[in-house]
PDB file of C-alpha atoms and ligand atoms in Angstrom:
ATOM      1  CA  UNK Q 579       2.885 143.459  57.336  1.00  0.00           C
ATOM      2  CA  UNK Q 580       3.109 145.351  60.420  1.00  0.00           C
ATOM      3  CA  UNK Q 581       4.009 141.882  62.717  1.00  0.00           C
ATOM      4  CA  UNK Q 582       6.653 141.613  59.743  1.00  0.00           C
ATOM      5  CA  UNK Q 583       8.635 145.151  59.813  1.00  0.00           C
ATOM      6  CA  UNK Q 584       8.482 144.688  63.559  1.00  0.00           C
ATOM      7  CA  UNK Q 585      10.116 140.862  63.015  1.00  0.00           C
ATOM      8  CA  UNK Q 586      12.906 141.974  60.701  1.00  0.00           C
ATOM      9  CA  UNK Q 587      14.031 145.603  63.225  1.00  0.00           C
ATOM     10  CA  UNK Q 588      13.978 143.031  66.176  1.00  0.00           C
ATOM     11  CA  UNK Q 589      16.153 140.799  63.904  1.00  0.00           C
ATOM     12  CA  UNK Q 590      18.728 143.855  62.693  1.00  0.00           C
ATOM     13  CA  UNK Q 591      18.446 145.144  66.288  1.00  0.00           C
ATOM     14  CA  UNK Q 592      19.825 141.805  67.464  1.00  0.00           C
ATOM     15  CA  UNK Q 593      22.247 141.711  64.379  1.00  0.00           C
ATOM     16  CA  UNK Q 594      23.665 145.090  65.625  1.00  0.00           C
ATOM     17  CA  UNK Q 595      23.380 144.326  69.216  1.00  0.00           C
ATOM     18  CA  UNK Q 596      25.636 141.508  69.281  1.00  0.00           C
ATOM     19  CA  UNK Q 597      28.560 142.284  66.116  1.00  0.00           C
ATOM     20  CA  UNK Q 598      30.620 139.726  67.134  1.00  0.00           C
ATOM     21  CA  UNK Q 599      32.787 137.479  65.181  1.00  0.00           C
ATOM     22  CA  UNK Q 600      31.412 134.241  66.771  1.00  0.00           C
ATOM     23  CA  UNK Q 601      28.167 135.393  65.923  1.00  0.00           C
ATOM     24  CA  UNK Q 602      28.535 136.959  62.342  1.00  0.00           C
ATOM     25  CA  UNK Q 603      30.295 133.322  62.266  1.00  0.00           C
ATOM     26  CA  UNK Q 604      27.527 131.363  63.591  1.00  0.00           C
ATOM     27  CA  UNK Q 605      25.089 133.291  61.199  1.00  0.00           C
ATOM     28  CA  UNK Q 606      26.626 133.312  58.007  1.00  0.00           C
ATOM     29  CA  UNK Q 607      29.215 131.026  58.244  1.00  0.00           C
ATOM     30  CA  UNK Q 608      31.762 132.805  57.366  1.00  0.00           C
ATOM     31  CA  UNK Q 609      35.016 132.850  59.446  1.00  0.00           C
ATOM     32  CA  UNK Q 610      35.302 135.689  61.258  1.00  0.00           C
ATOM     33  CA  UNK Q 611      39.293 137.756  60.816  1.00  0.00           C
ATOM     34  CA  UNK Q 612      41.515 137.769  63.435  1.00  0.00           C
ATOM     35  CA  UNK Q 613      41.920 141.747  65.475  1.00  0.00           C
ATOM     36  CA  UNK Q 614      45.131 141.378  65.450  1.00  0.00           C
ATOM     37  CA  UNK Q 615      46.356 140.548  61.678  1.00  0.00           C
ATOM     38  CA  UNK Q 616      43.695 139.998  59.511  1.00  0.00           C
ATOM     39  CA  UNK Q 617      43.653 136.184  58.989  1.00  0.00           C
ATOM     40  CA  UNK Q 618      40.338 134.213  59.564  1.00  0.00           C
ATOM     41  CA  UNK Q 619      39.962 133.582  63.523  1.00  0.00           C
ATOM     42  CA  UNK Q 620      39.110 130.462  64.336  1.00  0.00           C
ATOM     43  CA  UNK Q 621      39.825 129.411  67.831  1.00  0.00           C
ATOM     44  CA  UNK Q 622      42.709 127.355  67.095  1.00  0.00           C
ATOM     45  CA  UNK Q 623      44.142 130.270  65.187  1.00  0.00           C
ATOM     46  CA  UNK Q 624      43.620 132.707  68.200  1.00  0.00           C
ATOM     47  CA  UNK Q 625      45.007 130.228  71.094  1.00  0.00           C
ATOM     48  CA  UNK Q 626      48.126 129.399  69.133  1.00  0.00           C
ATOM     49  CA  UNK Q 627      48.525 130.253  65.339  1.00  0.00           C
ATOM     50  CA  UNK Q 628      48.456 133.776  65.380  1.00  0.00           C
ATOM     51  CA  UNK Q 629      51.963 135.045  63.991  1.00  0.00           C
ATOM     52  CA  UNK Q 630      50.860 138.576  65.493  1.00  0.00           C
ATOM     53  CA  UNK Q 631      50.124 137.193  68.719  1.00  0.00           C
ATOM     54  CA  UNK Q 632      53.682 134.983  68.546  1.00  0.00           C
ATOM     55  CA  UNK Q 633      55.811 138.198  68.288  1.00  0.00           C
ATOM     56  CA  UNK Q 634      54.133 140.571  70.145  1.00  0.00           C
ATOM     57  CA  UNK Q 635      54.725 137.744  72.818  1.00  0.00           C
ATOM     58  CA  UNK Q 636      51.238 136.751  73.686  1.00  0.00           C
ATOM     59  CA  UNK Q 637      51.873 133.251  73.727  1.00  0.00           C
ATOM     60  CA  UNK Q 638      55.091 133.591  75.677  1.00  0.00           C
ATOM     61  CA  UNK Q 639      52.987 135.463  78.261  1.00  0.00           C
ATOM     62  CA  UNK Q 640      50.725 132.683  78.507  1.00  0.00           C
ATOM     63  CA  UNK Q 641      53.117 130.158  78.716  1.00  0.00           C
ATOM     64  CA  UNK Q 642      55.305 131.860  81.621  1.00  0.00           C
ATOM     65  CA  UNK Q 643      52.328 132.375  83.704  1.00  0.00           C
ATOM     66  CA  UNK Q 644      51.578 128.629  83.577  1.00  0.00           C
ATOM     67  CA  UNK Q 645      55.374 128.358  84.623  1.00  0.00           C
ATOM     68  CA  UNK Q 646      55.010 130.458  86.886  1.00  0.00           C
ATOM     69  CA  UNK Q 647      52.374 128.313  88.598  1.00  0.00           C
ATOM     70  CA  UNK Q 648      54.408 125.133  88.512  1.00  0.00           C
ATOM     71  CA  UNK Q 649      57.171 127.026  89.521  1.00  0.00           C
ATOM     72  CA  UNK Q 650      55.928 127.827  92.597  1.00  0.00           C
ATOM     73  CA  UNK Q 651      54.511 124.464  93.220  1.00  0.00           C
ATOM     74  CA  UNK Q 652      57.705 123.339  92.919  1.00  0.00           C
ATOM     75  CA  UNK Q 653      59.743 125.936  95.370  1.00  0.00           C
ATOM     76  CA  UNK Q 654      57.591 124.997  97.689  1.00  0.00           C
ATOM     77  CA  UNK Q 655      58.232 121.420  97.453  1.00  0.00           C
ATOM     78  CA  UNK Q 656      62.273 121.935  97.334  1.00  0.00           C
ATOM     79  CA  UNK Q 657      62.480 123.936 100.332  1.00  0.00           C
ATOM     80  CA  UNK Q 658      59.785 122.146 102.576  1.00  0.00           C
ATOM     81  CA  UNK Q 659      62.347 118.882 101.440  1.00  0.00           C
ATOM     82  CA  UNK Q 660      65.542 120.718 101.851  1.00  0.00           C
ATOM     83  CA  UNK Q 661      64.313 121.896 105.603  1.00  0.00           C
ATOM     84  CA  UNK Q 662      63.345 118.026 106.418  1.00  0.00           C
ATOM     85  CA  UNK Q 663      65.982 115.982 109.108  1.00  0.00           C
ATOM     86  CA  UNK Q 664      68.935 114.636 107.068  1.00  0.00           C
ATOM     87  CA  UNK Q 665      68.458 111.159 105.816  1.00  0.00           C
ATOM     88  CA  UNK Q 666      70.671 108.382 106.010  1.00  0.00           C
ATOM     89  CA  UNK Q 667      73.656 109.677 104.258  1.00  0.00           C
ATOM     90  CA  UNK Q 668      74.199 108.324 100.386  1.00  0.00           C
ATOM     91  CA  UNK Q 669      71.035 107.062 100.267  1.00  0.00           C
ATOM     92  CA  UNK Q 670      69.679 107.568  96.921  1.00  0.00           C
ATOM     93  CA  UNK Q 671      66.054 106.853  96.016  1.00  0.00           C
ATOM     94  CA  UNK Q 672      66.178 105.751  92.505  1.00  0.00           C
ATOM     95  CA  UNK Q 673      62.656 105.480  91.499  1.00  0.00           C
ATOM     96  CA  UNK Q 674      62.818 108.060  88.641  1.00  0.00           C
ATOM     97  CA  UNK Q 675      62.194 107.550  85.066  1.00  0.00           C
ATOM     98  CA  UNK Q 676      64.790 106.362  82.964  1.00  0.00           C
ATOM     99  CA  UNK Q 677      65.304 108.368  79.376  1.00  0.00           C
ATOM    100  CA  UNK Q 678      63.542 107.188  76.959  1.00  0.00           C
ATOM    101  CA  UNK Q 679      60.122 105.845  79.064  1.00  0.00           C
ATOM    102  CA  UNK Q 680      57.080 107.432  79.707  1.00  0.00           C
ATOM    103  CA  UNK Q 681      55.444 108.848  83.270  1.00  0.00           C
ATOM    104  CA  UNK Q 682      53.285 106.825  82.803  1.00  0.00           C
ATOM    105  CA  UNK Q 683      54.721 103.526  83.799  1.00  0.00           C
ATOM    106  CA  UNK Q 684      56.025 105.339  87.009  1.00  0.00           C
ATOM    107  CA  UNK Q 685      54.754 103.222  89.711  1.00  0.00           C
ATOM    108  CA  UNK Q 686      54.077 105.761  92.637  1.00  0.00           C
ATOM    109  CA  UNK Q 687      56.722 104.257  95.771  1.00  0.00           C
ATOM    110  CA  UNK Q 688      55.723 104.541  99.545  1.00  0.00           C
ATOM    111  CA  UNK Q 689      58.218 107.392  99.669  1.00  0.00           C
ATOM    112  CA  UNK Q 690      56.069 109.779  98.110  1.00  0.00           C
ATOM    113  CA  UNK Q 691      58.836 112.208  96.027  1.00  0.00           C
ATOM    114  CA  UNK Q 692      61.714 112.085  94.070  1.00  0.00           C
ATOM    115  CA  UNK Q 693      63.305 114.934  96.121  1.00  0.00           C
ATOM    116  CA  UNK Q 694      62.718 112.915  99.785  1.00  0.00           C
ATOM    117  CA  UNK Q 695      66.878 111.233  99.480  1.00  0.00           C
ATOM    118  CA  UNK Q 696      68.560 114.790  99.565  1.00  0.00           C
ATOM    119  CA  UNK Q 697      68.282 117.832 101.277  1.00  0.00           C
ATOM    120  CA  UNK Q 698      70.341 120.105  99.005  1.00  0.00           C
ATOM    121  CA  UNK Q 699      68.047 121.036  95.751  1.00  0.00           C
ATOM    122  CA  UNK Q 700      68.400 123.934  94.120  1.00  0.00           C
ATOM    123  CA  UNK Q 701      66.031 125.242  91.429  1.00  0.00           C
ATOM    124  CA  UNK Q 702      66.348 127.765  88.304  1.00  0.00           C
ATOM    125  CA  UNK Q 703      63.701 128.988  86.843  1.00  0.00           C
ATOM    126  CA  UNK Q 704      63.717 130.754  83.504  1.00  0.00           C
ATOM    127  CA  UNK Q 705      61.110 133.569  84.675  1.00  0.00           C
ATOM    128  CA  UNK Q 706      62.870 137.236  86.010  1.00  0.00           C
ATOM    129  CA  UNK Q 707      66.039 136.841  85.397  1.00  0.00           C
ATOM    130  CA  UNK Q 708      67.873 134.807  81.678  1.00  0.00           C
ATOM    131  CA  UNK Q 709      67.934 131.277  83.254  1.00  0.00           C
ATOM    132  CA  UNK Q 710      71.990 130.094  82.627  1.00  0.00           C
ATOM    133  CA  UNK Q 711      72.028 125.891  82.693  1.00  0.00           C
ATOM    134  CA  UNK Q 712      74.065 125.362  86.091  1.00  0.00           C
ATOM    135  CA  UNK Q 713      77.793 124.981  84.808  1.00  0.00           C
ATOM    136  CA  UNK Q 714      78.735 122.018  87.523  1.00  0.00           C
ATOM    137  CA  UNK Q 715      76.428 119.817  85.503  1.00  0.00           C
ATOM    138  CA  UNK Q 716      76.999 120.765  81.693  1.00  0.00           C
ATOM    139  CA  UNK Q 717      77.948 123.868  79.872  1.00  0.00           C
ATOM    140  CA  UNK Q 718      75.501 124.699  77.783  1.00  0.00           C
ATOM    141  CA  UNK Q 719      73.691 127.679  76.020  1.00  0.00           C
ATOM    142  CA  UNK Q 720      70.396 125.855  76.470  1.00  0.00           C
ATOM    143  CA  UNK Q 721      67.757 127.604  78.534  1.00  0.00           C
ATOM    144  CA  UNK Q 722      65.154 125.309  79.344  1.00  0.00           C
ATOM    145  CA  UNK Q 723      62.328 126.219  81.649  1.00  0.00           C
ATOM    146  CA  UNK Q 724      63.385 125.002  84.683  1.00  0.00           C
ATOM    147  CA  UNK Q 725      66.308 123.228  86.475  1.00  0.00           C
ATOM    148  CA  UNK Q 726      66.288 121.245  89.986  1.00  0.00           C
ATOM    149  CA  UNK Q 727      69.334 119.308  90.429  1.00  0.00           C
ATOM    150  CA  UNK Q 728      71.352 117.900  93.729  1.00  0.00           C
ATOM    151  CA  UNK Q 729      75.078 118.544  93.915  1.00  0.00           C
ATOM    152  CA  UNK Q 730      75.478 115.870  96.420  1.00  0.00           C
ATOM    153  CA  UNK Q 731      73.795 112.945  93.942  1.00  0.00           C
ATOM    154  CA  UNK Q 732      74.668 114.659  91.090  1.00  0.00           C
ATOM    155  CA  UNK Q 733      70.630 114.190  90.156  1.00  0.00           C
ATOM    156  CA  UNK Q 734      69.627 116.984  87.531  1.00  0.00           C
ATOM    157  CA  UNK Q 735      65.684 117.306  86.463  1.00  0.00           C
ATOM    158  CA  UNK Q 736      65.254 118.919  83.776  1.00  0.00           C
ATOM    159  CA  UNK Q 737      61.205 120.672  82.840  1.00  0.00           C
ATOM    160  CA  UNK Q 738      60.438 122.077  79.365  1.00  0.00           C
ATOM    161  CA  UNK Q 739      56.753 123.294  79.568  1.00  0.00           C
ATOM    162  CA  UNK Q 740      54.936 124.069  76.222  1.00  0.00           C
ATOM    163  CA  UNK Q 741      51.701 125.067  76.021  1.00  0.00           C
ATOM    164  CA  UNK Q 742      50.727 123.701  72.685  1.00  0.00           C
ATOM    165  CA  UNK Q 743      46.711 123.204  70.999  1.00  0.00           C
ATOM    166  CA  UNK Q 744      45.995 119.687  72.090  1.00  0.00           C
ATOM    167  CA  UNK Q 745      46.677 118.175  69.099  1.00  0.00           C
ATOM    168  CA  UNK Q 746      50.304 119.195  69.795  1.00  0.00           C
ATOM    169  CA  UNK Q 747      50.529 117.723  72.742  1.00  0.00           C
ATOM    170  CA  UNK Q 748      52.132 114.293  72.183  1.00  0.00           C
ATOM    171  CA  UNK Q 749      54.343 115.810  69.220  1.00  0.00           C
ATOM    172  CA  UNK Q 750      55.639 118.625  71.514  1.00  0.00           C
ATOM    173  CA  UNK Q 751      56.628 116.173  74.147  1.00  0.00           C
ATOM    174  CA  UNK Q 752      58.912 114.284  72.015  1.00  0.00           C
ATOM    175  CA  UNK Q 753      60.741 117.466  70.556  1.00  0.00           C
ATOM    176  CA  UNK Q 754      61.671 118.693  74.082  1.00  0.00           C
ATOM    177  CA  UNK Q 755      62.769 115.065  74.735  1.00  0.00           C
ATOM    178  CA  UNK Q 756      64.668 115.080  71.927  1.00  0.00           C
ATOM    179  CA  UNK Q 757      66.006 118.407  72.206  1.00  0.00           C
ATOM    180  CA  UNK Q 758      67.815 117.729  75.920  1.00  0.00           C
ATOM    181  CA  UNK Q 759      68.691 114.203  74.930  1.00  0.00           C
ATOM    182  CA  UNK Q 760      72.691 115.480  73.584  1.00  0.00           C
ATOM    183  CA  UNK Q 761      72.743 117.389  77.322  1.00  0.00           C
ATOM    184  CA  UNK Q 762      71.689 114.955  79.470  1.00  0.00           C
ATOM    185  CA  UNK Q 763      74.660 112.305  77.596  1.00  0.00           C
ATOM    186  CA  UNK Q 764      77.089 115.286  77.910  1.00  0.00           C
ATOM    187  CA  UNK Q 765      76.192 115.399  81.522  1.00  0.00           C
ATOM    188  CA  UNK Q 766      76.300 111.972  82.336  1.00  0.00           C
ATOM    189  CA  UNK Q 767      79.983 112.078  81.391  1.00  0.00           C
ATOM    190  CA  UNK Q 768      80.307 114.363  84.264  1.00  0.00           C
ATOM    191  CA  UNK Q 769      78.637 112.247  86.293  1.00  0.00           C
ATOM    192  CA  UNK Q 770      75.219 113.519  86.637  1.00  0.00           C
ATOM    193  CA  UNK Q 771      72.086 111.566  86.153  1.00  0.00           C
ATOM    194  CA  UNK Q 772      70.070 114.286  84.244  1.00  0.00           C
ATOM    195  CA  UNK Q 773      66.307 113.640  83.424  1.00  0.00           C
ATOM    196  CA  UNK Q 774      63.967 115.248  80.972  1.00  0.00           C
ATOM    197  CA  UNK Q 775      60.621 116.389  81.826  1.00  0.00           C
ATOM    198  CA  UNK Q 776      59.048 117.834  79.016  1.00  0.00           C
ATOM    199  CA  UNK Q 777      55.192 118.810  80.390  1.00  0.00           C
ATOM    200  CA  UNK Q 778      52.298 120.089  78.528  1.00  0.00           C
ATOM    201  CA  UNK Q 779      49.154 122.596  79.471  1.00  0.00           C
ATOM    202  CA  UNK Q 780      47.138 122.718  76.480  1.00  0.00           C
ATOM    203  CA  UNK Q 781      46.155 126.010  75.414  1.00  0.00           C
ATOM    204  CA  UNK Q 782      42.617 125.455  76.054  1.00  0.00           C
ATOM    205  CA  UNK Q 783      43.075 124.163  79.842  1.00  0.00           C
ATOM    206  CA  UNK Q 784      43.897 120.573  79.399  1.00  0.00           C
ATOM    207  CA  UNK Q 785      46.448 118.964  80.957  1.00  0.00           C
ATOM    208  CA  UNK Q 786      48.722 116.193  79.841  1.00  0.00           C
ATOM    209  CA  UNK Q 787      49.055 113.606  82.096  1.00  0.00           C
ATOM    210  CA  UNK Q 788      52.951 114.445  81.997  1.00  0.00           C
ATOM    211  CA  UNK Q 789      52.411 117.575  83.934  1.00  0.00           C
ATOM    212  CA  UNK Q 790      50.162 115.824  86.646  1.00  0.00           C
ATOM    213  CA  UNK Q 791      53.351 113.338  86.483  1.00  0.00           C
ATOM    214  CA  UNK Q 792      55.335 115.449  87.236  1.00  0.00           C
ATOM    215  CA  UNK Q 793      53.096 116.723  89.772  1.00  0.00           C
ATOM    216  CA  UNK Q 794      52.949 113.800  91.591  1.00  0.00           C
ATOM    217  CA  UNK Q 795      56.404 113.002  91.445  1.00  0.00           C
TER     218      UNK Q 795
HETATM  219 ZN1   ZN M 783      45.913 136.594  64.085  1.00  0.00          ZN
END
């Protein structure tokens, strides 16, 4: 009797001691209800379905520091290329990847990056300041994430990053393609070779292997 009482307060202890909605989950089964507006808060639901979380801007918090990162990763790239000894003049390495295929078929050339032909990049980035789509290529009201384009070759890459569950992965890549695809014809008309990079960071830390493409390219 006694061993039993003493069992059960060790058992409510721990129930009080540790309230939280993983456990009250793991106990009863029952979904715990999302802090922030009162639906049931499953993982999934916390890392990217919670409408609360969408407009208090959560998500877009997440997603910009993960720009931020690549960002950075590429400024560093562009200006350590833009500060290398001039090339032969008008040569143009053309060893990106055409509209329409995936990274994946990239073959990696001797010439490690896309950027080594040119030494004029410039980049936008749609972080501080309203990013506005670079008017010598196309006019447009479009705003993706980032912009690195050479006025001399009239190259344009253009990076959408989403940062979807992983199940979204594949399905967000082909509705940024799709979304730049009218652009990237109305640019070519001006003469510019635009390409789409639409890259994904899952939510919950995985990345698609067209952000390490990317990456590497
Ligand atoms: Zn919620």
């Amino acid at each position: 009797m006694e061993g039993a009482r003493r069992g059960s307060s060790v058992i409510r202890a721990t129930y009080d001691l540790l309230p939280s909605p993983q456990n009250l989950k793991a106990w009863y089964g029952e979904d715990p209800t999302c802090s922030l507006c009162q639906e049931p808060a499953s993982l999934r639901h916390i890392l990217s379905g919670c409408t609360t979380s969408l407009t208090q801007g959560r998500y877009t918090w997440r997603h910009n520091q993960v720009l931020r990162e690549l960002a950075s990763i590429l400024e560093q790239k562009r200006t350590t290329t833009n500060n290398l000894p001039q090339t032969s003049a008008g040569q143009v390495n053309t060893n990106f990847v055409s509209a329409g295929k995936h990274q994946e078929h990239y073959t990696t050339p001797k010439d490690t990056s896309i950027l080594q032909s040119v030494r004029d990049w410039k980049l936008e980035v749609d972080l501080d300041k309203k990013l506005v789509f670079p008017p010598e290529i196309v006019a447009t009201t479009l705003r993706p994430d980032m912009v690195l384009w050479s006025p001399t070759t009239k190259l344009a890459y253009v990076v959408e990053l989403t940062v979807p569950w992983e199940d979204g992965v594949e399905e967000a890549y082909e509705r940024k393609k799709n979304k730049y695809s009218d652009l990237a014809a109305e640019a070519s008309q001006n003469g510019w070779k635009t390409n789409i990079f639409p890259v994904e960071v899952g939510c919950r830390g995985f990345v698609a292997t067209s952000t390490t493409g990317l990456l590497r390219k």
